[in-house]
Short mmCIF file of C-alpha atoms in Angstrom, two decimals:
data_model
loop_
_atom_site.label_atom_id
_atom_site.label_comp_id
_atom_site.label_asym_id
_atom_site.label_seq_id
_atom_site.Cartn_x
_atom_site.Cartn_y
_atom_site.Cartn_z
CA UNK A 1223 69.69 -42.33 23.16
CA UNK A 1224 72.29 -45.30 24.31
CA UNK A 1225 74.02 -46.93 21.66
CA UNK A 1226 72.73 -50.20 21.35
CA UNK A 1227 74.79 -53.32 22.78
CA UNK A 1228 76.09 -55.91 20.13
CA UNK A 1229 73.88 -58.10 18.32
CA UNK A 1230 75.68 -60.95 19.20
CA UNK A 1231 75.66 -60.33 22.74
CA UNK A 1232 71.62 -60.04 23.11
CA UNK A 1233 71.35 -63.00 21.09
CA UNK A 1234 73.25 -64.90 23.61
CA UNK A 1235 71.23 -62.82 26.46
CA UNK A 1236 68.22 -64.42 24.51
CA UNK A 1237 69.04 -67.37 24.04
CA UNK A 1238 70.61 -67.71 27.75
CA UNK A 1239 67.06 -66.58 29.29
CA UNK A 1240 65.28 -68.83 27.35
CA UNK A 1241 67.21 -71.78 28.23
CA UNK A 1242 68.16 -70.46 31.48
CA UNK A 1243 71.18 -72.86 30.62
CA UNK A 1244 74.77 -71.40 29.40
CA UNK A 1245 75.63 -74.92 28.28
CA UNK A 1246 72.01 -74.92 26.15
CA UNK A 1247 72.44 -71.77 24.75
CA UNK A 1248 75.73 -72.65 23.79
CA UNK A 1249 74.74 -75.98 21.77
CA UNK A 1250 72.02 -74.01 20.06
CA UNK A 1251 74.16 -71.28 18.80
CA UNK A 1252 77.10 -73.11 17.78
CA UNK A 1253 79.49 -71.85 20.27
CA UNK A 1254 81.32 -72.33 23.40
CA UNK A 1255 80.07 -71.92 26.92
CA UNK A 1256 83.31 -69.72 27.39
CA UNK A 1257 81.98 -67.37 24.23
CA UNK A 1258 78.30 -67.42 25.58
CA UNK A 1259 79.59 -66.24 28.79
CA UNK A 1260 81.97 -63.45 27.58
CA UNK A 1261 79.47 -62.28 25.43
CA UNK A 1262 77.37 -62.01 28.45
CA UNK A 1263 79.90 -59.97 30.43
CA UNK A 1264 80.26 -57.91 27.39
CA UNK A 1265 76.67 -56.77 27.56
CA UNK A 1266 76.52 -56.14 31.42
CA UNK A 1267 78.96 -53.85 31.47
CA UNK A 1268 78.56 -51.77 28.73
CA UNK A 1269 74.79 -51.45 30.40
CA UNK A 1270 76.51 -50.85 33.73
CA UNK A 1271 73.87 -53.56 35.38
CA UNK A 1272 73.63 -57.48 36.12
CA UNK A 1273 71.46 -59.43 34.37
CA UNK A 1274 71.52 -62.83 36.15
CA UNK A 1275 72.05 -64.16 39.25
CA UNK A 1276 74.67 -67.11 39.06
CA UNK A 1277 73.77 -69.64 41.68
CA UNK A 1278 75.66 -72.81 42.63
CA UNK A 1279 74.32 -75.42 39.75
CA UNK A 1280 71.97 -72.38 38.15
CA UNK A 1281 70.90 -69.31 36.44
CA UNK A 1282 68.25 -66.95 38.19
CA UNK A 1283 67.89 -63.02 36.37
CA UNK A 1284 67.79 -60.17 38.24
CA UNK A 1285 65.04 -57.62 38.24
CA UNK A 1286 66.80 -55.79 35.44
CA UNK A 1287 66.98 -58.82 33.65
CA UNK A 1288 63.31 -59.96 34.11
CA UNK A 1289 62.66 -56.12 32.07
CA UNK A 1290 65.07 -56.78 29.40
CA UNK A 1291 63.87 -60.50 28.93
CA UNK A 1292 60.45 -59.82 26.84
CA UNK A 1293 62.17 -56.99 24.70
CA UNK A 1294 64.53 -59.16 23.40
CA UNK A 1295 62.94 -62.16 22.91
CA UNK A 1296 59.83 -60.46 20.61
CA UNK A 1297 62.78 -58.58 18.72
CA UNK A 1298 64.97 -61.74 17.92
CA UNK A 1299 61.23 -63.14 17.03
CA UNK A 1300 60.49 -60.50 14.91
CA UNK A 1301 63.70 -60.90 13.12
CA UNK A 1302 63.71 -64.99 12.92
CA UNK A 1303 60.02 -64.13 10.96
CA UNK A 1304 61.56 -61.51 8.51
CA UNK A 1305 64.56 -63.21 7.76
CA UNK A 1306 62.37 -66.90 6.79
CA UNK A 1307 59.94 -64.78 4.83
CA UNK A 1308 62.47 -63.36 2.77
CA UNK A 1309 64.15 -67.22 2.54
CA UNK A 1310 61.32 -69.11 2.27
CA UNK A 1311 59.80 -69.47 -1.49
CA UNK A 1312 56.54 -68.48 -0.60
CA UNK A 1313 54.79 -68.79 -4.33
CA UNK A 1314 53.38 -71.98 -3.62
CA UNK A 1315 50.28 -73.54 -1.82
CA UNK A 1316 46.95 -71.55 -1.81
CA UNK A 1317 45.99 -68.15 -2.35
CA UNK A 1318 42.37 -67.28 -1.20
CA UNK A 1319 40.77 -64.55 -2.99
CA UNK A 1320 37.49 -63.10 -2.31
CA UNK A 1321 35.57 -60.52 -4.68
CA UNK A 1322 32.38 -59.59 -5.82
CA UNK A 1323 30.09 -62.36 -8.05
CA UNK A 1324 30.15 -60.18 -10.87
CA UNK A 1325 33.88 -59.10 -11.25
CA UNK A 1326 34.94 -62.56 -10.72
CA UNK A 1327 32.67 -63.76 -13.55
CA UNK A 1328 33.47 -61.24 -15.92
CA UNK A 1329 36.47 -60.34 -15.14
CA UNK A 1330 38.95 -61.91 -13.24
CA UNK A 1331 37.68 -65.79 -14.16
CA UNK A 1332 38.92 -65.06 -17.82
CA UNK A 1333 42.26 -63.94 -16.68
CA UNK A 1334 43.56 -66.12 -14.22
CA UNK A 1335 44.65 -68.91 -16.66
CA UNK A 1336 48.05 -66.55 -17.36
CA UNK A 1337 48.38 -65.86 -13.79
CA UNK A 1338 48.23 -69.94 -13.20
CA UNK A 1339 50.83 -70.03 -15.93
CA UNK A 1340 53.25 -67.71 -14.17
CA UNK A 1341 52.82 -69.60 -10.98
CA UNK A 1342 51.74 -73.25 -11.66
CA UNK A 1343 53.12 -73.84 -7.93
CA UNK A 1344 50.51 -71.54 -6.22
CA UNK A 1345 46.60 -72.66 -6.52
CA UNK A 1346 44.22 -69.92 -6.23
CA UNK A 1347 40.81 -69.86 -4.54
CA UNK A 1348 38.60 -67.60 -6.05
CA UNK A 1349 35.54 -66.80 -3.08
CA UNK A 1350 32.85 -64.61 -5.03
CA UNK A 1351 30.60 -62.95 -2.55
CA UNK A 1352 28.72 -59.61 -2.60
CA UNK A 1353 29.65 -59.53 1.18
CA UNK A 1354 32.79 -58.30 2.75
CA UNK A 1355 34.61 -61.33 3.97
CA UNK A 1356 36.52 -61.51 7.21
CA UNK A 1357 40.02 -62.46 6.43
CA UNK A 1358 40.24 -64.53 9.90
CA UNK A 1359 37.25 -66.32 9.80
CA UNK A 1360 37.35 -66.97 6.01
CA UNK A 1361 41.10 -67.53 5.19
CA UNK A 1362 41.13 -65.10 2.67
CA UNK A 1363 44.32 -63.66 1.40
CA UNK A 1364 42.77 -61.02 -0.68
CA UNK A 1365 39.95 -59.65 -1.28
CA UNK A 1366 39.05 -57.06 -4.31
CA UNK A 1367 36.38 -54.96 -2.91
CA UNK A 1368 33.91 -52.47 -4.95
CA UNK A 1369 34.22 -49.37 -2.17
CA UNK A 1370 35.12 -45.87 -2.61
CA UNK A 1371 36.83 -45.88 0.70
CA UNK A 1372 38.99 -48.82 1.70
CA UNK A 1373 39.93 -49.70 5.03
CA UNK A 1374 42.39 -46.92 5.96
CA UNK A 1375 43.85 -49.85 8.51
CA UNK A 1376 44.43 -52.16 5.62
CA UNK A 1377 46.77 -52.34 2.56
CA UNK A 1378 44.70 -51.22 0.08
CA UNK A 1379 46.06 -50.78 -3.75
CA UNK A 1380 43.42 -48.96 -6.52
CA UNK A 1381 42.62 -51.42 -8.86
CA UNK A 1382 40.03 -50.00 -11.69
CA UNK A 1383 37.62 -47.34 -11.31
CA UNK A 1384 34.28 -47.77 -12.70
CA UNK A 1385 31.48 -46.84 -14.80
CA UNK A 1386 27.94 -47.48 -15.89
CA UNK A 1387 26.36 -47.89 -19.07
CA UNK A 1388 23.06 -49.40 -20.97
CA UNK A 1389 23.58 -52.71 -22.94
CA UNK A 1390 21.25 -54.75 -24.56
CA UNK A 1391 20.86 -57.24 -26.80
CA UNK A 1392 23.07 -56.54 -30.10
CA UNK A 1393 20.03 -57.09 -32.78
CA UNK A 1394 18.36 -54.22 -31.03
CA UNK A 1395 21.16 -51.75 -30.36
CA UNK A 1396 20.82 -50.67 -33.92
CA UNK A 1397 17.22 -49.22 -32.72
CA UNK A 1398 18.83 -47.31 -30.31
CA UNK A 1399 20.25 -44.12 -31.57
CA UNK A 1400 19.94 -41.41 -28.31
CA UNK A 1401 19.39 -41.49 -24.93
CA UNK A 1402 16.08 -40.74 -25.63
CA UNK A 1403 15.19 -44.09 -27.83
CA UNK A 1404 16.00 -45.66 -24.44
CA UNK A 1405 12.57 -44.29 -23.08
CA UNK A 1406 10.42 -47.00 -24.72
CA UNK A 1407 12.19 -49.78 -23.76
CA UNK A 1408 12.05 -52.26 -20.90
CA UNK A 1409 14.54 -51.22 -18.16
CA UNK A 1410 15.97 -53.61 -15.78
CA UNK A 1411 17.90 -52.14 -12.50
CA UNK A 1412 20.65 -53.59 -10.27
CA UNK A 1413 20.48 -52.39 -6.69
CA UNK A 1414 23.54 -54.66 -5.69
CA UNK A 1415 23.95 -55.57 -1.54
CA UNK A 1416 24.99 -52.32 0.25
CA UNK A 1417 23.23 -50.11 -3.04
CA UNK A 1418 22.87 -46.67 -1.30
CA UNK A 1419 20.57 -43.69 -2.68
CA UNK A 1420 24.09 -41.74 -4.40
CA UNK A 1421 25.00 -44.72 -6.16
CA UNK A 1422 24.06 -44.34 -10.25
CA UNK A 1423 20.75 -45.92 -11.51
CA UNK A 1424 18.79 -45.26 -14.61
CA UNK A 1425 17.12 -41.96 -13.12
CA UNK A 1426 20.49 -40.46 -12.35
CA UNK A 1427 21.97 -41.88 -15.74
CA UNK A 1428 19.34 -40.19 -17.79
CA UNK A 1429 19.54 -37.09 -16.02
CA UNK A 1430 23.61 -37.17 -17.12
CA UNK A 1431 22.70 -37.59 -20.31
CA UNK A 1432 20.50 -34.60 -20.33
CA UNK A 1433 16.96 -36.47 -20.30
CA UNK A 1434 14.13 -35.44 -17.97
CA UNK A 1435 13.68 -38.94 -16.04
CA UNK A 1436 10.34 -38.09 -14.67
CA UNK A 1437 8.50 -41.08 -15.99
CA UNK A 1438 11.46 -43.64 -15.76
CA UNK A 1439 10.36 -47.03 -14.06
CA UNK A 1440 12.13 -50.25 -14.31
CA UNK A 1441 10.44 -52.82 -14.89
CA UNK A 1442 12.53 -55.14 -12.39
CA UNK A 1443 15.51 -54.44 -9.85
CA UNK A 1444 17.87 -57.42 -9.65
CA UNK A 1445 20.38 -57.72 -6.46
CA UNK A 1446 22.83 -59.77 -9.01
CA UNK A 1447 24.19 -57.92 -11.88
CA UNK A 1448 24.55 -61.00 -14.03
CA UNK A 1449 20.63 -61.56 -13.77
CA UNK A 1450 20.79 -58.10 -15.84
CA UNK A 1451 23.20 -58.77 -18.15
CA UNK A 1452 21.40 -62.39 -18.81
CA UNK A 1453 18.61 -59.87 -19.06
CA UNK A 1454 20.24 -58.04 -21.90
CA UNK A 1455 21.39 -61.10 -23.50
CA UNK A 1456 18.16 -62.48 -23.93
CA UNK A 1457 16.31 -59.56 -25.23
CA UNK A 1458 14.51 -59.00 -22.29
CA UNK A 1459 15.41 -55.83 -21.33
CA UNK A 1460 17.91 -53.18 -21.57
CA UNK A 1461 19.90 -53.22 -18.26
CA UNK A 1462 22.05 -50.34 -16.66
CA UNK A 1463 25.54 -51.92 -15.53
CA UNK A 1464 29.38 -51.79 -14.95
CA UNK A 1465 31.15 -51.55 -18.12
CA UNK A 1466 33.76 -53.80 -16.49
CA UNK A 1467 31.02 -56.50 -15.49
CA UNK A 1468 29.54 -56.01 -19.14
CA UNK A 1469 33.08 -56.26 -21.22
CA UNK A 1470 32.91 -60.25 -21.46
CA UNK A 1471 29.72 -60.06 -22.79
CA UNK A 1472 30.24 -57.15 -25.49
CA UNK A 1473 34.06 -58.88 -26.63
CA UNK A 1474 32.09 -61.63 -27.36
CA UNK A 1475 29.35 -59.49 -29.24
CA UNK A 1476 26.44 -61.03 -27.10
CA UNK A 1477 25.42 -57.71 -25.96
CA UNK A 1478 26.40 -54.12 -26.80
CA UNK A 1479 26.30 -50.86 -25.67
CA UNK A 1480 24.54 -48.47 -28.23
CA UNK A 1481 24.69 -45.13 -26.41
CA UNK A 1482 28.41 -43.93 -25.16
CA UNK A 1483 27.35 -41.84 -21.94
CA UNK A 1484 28.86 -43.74 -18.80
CA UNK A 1485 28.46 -42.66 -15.34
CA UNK A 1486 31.05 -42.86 -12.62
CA UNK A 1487 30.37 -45.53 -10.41
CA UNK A 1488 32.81 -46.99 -7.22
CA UNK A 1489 36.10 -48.62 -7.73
CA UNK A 1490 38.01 -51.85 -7.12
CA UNK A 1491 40.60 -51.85 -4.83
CA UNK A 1492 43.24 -54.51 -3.94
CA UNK A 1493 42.49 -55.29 0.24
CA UNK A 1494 44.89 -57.16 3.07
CA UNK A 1495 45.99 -56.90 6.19
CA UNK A 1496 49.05 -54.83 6.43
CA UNK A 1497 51.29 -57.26 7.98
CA UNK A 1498 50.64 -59.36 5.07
CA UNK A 1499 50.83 -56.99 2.37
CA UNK A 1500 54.66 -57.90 1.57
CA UNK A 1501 54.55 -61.94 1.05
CA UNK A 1502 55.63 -63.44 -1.82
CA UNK A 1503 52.35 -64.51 -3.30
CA UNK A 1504 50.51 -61.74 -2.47
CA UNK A 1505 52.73 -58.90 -3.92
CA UNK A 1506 53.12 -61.38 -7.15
CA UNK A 1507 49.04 -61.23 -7.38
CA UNK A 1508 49.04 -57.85 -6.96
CA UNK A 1509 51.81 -56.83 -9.06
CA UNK A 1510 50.16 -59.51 -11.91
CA UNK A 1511 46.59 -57.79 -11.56
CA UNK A 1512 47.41 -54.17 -11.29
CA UNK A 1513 49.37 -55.29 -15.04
CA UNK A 1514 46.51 -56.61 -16.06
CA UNK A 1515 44.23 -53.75 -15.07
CA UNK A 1516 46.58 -51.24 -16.52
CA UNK A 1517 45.99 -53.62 -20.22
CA UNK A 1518 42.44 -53.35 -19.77
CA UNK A 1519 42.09 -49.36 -19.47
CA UNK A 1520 44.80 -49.45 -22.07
CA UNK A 1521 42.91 -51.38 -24.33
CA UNK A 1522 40.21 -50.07 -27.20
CA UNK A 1523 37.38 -51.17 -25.02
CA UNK A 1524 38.88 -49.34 -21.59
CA UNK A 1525 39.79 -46.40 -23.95
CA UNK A 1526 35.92 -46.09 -25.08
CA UNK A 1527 34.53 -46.86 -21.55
CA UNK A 1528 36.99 -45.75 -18.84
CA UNK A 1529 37.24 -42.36 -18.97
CA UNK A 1530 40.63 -41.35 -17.49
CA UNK A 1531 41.16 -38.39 -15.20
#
């Protein structure tokens, strides 16, 4: 492989074939004519080729040149793009994140006050959606998505795994001793968008627990998992649900969860585009919520609910 030529002397090829002007090129990079041009010669003969024609009153290149032209030009773009990103103070402005209805009401609503604190510069947009957004057509900077296979094109970081359990109201957990207890009750489902037959419901949750689930039939299926919680909450029913969506609900002891067998369920991952995955404000929000994740399976209520490995 050739060595390649000087920096200095394809930025002056660059800037020459843009302008197709030595005197242009010249003002732009804060030199001489005389330096643009002996840079130049430098680079034509250490390729062995010429890269412009020099006519009368202008510049024309040659064939070689015409090649060369593109190559340079998208790497000096390339570079002018890292270099201002790592300049520019990019914690500032908006930062559009979409995620599911029930993780951003449970979950990452509460939380975002301290991340607002760290960066009162950078307003975040929270889009909740049970649908994956584009990130064109939406704007979205990140989106948390419940998957157990992220987009192997995309920057994806794991965020929480999680789990099911059964909540209900707290006056009537104390009526609940075993799985079994559970049998008599009103059972409420949630069969979220994209639900597929392997994903855990109250048949395949009693079957975990070692209970024949022959006779089990919900009452009601709900396509929004805080319709079963509110379900729970009001005495309705005893709903099946993430322990992550459920953990505002039990801090504040509106619900609880009287039996301690959880299921494995999907997990959260951090999504966006590649190219994009190394900004400022995105690697702060990621850094910021994969801390915060790591307090939540740290903490008494992730230690009882989040089984680890």
């Amino acid at each position: 492989m050739k060595r390649l030529p000087p920096l200095t002397s394809l930025q002056a090829f660059e800037a020459v074939s843009r302008h197709m002007s030595i005197k242009l090129a010249a003002e732009e990079l804060s030199l001489t004519p005389t330096a643009i041009s002996h840079r130049l010669k430098t680079l034509e003969t250490q390729l062995g080729i010429s890269l412009f024609h020099r006519l009368t009153r202008s510049l024309k290149l040659t064939a070689e040149g015409e090649i060369l032209s593109p190559f340079v030009g998208d790497a000096f773009s390339q570079l002018t793009q890292g270099v201002a990103q790592l300049s520019m103070d990019e914690i500032e402005g908006e930062l559009v994140v979409t995620t599911t209805r029930s993780f951003a009401w449970s979950w990452l609503s509460p939380r975002l006050p301290k991340f607002s604190r760290l960066y009162p510069q950078l307003d975040v947009k929270v889009i909740a959606s049970d649908s994956v957004l584009d990130f064109a057509r939406y704007s979205v900077d990140i989106s948390i998505r419940y998957t157990d296979t992220p987009d192997p094109g995309a920057h994806a970081a794991w965020v929480l795994d999680d789990f099911v359990t059964p909540v209900c109201a707290r006056k009537l957990s104390s009526k609940i001793r075993t799985p079994e207890d559970l049998l008599s009750r009103d059972l409420v489902e949630y069969e979220w968008l994209g639900f597929e037959e392997g994903d855990p419901n109250w048949r395949t949750w009693f079957t975990s627990a070692g209970v024949p689930a022959c006779q089990i039939r919900p009452i009601a299926h709900f396509s929004d998992e805080i319709m079963c919680i509110e379900a729970a909450i009001d005495n309705r029913a005893v709903a099946l649900v993430s322990v992550i969506a459920a953990s505002r609900e039990i801090e504040r002891g509106r619900i609880a969860a009287p039996i301690s067998q959880v299921l494995k369920d999907r997990s959260y991952y951090l999504v966006c585009p590649v190219e994009r995955a190394r900004t400022a404000k995105i690697k702060a929000f990621q850094d910021w919520l994969l801390s915060e994740a790591d307090l939540f399976r740290d903490s008494a209520y992730g230690q009882q609910f989040m089984p680890q490995g």
